[in-house]
mmCIF file of C-alpha atoms and ligand atoms in Angstrom:
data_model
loop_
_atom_site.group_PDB
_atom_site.id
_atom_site.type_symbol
_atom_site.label_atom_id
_atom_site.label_comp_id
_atom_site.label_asym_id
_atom_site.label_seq_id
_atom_site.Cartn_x
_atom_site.Cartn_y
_atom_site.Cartn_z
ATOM 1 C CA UNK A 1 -38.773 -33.698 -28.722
ATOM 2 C CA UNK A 2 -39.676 -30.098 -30.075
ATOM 3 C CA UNK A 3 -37.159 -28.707 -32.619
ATOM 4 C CA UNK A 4 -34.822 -25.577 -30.754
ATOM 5 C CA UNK A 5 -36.006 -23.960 -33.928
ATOM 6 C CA UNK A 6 -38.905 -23.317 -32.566
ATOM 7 C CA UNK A 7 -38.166 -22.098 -29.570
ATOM 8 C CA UNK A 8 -38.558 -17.796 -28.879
ATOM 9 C CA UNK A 9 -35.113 -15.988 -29.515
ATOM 10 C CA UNK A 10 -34.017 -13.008 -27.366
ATOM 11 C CA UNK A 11 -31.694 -10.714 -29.146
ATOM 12 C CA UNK A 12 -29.808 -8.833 -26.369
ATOM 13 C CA UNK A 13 -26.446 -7.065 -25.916
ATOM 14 C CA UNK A 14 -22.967 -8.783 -26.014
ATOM 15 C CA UNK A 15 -21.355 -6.950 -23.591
ATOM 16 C CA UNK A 16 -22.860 -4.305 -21.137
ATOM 17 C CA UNK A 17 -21.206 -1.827 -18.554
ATOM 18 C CA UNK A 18 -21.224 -3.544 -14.513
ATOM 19 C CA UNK A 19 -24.119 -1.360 -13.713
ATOM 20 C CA UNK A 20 -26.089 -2.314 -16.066
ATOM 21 C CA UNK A 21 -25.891 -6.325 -15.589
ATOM 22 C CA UNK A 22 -29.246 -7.468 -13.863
ATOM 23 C CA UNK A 23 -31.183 -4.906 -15.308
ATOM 24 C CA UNK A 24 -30.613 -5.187 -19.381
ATOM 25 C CA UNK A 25 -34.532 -4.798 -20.359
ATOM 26 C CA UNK A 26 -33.990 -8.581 -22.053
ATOM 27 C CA UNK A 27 -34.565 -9.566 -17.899
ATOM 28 C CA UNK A 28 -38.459 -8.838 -18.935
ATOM 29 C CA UNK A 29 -38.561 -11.055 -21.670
ATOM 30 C CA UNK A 30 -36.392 -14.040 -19.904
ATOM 31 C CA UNK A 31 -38.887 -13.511 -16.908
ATOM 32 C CA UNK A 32 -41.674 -13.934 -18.745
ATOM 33 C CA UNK A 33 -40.953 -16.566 -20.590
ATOM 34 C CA UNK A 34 -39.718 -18.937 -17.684
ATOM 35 C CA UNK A 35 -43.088 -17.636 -15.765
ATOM 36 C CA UNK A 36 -44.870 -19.348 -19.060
ATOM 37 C CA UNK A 37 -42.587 -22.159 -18.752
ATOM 38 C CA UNK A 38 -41.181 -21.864 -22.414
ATOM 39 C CA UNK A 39 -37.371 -22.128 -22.924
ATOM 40 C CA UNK A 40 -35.249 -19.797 -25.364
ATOM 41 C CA UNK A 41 -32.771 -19.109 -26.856
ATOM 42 C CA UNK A 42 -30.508 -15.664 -26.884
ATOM 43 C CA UNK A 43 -28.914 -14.242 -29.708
ATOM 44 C CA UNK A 44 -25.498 -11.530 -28.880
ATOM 45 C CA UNK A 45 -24.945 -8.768 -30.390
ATOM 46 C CA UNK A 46 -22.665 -5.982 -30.323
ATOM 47 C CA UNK A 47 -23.509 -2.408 -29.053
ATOM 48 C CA UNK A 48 -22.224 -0.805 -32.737
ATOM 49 C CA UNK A 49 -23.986 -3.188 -34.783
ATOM 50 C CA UNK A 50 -27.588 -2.267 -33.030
ATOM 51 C CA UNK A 51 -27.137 1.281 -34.297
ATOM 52 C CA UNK A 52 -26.427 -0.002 -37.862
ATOM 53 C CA UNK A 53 -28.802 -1.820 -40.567
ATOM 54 C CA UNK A 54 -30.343 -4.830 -40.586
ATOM 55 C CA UNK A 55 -30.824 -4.503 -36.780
ATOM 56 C CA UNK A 56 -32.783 -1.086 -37.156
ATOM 57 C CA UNK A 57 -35.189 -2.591 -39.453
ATOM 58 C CA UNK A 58 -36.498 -4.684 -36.383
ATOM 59 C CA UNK A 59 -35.699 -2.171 -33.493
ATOM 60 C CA UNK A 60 -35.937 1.842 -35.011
ATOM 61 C CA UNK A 61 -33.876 3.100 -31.992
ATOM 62 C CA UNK A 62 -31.534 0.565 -32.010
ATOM 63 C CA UNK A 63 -32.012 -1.244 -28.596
ATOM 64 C CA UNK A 64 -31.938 -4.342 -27.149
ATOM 65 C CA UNK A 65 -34.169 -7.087 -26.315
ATOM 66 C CA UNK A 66 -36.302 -7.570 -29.737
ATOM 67 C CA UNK A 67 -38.107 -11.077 -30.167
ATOM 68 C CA UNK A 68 -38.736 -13.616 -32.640
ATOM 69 C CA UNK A 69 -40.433 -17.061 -32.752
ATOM 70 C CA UNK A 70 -41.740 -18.676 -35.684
ATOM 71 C CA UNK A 71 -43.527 -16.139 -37.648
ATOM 72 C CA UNK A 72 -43.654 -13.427 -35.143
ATOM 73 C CA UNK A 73 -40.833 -10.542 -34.637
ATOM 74 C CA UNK A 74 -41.418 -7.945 -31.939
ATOM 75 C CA UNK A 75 -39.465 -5.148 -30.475
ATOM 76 C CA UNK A 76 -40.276 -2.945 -27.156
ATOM 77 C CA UNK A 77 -40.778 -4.990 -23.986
ATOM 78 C CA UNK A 78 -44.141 -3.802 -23.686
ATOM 79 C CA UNK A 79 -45.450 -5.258 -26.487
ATOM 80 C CA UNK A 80 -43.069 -8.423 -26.197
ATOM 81 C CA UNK A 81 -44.806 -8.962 -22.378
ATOM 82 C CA UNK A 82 -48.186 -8.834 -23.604
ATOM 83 C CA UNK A 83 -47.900 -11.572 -26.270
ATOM 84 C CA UNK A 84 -46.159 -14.115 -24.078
ATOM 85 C CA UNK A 85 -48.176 -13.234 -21.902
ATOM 86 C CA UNK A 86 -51.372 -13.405 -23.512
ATOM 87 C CA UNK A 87 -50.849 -17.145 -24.111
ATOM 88 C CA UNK A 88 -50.151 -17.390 -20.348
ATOM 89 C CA UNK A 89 -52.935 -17.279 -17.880
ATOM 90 C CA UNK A 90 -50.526 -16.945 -14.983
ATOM 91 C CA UNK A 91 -49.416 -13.973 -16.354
ATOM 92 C CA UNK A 92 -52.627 -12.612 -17.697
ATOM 93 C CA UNK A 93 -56.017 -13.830 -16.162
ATOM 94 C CA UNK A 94 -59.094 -14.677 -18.229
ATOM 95 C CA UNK A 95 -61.198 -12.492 -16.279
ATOM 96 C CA UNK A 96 -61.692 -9.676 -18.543
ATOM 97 C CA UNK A 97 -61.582 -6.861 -15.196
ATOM 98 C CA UNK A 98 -58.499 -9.155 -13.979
ATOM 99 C CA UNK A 99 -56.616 -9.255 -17.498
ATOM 100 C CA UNK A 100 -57.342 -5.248 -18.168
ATOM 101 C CA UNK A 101 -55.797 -4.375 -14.663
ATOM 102 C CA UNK A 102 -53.073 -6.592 -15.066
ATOM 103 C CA UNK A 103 -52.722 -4.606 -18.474
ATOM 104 C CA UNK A 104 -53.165 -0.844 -16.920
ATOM 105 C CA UNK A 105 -50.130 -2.288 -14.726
ATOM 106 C CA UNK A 106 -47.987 -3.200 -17.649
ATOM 107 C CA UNK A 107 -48.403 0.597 -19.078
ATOM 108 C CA UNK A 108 -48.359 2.365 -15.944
ATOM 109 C CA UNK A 109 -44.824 0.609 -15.296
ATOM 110 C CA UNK A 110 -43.830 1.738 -18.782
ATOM 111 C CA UNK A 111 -45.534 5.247 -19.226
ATOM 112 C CA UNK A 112 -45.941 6.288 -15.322
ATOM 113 C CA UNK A 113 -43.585 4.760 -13.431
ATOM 114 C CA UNK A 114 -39.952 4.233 -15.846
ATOM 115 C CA UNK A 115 -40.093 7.738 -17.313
ATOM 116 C CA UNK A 116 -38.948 9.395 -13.507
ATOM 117 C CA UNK A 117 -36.979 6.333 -12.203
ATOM 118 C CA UNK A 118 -35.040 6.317 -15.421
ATOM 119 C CA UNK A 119 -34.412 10.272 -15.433
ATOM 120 C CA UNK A 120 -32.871 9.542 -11.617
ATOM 121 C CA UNK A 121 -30.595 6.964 -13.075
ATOM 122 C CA UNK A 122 -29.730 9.073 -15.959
ATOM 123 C CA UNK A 123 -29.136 11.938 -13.419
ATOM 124 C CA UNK A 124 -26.679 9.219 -10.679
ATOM 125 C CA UNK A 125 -25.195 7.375 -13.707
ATOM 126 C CA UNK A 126 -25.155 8.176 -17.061
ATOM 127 C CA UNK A 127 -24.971 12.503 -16.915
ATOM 128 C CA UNK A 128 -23.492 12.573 -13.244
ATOM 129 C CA UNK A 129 -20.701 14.611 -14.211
ATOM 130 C CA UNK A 130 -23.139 17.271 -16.118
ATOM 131 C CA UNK A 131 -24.183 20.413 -14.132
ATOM 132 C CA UNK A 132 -27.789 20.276 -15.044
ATOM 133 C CA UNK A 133 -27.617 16.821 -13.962
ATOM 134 C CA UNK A 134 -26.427 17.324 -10.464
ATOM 135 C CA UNK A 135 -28.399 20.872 -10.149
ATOM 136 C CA UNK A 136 -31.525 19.309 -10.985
ATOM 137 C CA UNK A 137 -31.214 15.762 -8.865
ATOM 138 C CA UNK A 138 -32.942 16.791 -5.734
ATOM 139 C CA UNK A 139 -36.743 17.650 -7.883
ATOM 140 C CA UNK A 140 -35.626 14.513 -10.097
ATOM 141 C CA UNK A 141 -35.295 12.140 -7.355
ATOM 142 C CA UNK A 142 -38.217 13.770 -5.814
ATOM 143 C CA UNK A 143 -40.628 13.562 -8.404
ATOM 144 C CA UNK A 144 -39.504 9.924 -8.410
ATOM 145 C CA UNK A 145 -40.582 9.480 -4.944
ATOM 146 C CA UNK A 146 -43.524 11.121 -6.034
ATOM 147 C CA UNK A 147 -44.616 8.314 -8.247
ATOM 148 C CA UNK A 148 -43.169 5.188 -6.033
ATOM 149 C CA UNK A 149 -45.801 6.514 -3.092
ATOM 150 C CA UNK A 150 -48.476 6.583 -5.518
ATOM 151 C CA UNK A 151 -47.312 2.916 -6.401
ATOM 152 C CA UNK A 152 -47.158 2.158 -2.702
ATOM 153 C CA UNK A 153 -50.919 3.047 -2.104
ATOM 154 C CA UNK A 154 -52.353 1.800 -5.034
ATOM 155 C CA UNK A 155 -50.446 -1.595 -3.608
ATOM 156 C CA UNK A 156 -51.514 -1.060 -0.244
ATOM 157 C CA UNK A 157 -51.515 -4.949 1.837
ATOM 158 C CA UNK A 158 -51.927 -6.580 -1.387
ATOM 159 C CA UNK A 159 -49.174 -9.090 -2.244
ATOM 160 C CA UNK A 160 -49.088 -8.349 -5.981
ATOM 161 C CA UNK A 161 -50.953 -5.248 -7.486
ATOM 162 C CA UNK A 162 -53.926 -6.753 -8.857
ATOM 163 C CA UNK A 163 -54.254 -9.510 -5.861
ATOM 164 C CA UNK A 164 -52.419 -12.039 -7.474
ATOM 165 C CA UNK A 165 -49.263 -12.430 -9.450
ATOM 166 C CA UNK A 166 -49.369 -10.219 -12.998
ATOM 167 C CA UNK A 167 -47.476 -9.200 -16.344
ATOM 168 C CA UNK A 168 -48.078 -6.038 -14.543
ATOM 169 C CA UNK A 169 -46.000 -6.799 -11.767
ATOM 170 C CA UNK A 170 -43.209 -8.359 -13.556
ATOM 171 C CA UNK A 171 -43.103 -5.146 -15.472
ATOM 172 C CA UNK A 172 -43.607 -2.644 -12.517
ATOM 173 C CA UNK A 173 -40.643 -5.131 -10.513
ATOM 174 C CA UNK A 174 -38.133 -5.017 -13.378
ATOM 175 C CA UNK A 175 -38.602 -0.939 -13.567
ATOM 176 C CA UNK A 176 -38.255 -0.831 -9.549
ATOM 177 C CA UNK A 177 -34.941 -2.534 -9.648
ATOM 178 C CA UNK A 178 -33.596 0.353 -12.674
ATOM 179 C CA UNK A 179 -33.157 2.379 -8.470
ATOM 180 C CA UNK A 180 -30.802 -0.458 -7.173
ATOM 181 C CA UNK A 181 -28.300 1.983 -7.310
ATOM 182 C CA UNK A 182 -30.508 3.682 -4.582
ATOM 183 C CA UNK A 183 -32.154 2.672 -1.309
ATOM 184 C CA UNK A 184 -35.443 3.895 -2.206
ATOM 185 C CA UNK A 185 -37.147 0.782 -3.256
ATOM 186 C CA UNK A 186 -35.487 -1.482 -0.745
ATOM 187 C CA UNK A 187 -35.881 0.796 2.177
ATOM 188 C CA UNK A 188 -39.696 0.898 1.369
ATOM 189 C CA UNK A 189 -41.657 -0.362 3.850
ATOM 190 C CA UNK A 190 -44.159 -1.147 1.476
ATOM 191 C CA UNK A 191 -42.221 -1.710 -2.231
ATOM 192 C CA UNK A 192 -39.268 -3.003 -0.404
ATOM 193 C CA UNK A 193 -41.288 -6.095 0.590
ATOM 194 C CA UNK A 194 -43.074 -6.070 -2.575
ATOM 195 C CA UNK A 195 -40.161 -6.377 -5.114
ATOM 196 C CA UNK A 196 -38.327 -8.646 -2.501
ATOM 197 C CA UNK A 197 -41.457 -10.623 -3.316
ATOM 198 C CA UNK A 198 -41.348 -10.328 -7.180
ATOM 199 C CA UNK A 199 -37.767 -11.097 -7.028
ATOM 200 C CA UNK A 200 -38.055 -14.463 -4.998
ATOM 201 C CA UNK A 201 -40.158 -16.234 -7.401
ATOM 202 C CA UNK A 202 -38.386 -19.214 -9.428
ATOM 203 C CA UNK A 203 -38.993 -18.195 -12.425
ATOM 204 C CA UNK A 204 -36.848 -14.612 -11.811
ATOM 205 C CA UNK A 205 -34.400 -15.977 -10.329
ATOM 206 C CA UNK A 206 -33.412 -18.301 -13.388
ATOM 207 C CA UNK A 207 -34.421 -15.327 -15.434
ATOM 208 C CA UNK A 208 -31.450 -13.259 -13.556
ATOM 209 C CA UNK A 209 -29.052 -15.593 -12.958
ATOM 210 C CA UNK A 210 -29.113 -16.324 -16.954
ATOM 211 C CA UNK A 211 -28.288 -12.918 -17.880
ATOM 212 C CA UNK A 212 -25.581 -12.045 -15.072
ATOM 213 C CA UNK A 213 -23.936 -15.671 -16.416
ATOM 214 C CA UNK A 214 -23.963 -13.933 -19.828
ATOM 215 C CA UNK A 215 -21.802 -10.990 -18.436
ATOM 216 C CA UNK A 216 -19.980 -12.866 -15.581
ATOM 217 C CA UNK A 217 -16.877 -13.531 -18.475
ATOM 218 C CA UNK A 218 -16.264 -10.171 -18.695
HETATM 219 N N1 GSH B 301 -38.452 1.090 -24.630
HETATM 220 C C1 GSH B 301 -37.474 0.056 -24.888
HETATM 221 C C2 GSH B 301 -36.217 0.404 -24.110
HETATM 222 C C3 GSH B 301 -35.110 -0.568 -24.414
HETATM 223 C C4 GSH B 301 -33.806 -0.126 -23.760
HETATM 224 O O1 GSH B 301 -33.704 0.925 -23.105
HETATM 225 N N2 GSH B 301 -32.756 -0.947 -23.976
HETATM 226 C C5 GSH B 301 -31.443 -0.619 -23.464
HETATM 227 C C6 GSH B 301 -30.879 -1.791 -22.671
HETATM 228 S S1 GSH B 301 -31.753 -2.023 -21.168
HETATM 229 C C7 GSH B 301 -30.485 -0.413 -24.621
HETATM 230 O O2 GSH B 301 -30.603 -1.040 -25.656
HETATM 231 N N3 GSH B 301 -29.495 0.470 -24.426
HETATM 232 C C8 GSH B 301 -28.480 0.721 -25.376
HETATM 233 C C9 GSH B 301 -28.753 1.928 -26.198
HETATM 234 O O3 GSH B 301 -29.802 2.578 -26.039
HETATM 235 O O4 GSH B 301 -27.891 2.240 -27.027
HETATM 236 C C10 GSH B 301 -38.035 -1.302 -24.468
HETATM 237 O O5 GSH B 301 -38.709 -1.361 -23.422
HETATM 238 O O6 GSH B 301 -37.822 -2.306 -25.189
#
């Protein structure tokens, strides 16, 4: 039997507001990992202490997840997703077109598509009391939009965005659900079905279900 030593460890919040639970960022790395079919272990820690030293010698701004296994530490899902997944061909095919599409789809979810879905939260959640905030919703959720229809055509009647089942997708699926607060991903006839998709696969659904049991005590 392999040592637990050995196994990946997820640092990730102790305790987050009820918004928030199902879409902590460590859901990308839990995903992952059960899509690989590795098991893990998760470390708490508290929302003060990740703005403090020694945690911002492993993640500068002081967020949550950051990874370690056995001589590797990482922080910023982005990078995190590509090395699991790079050791996982269902997550990243060999094919060299296959793998770099499936990596365009890992950045575009990170650089194209969570910059404008996360200003809309910010806007509904975290600034909803601001002026600017609620002056400035209607271009913020539209330039949103703006971006999921581009998302919805480059999909088009594909099942997953590169044919088959991606890193790319898991990323673009976990920035999709940042909206749930919304109906604009679920009431997609298009990305509706699509992240319904995403989020019926096994391995998500022990990914989620691990992290709301980590916040159902509170
Ligand atoms: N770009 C970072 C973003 C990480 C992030 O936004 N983490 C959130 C939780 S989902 C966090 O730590 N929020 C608390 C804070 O910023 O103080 C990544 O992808 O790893």
């Amino acid at each position: 039997m392999r040592s637990r030593m050995s196994e990946p460890v997820i640092t990730t919040l102790r305790a987050v507001p009820p918004f928030a639970r199902g879409v902590v960022r460590d859901l990308r790395v839990r995903w992952a990992l059960e899509e690989a079919g590795r098991s893990y272990r998760v470390k708490l820690i508290d929302h003060a202490e990740t703005k403090q030293q020694p945690y911002l010698d492993d993640q500068p701004f002081g967020q949550v997840p950051f990874y370690e296994e056995p001589g590797i530490r990482i922080f910023e899902t982005g990078a995190i997703l590509l090395h699991i997944a790079s050791g996982s061909p269902g997550l990243l095919p060999s094919d060299p077109q296959a793998r770099i599409d499936a990596i365009s789809w890992i950045f575009a979810g990170l650089n194209s598509l969570e910059p404008t879905i996360q200003s809309l939260m910010n806007a509904d959640i975290f600034f909803r009391k601001k002026e600017w905030a609620q002056l400035s919703r209607e271009d913020t959720e539209q330039m949103a939009k703006d971006r999921l229809e581009r998302l919805a055509t480059a999909l088009g009647d594909k099942d997953y965005l590169t044919g088959s089942f991606t890193a790319g997708d898991l990323m673009v699926a976990t920035v999709l659900r940042i909206l749930r607060h919304t109906d604009l991903v679920t009431s997609h006839p298009v990305l509706g079905p699509y992240l319904a998709r995403c989020e019926a696969r096994p391995a998500f659904c022990r990914a989620v279900d691990a992290q709301m049991e980590l916040y159902a005590q509170d």
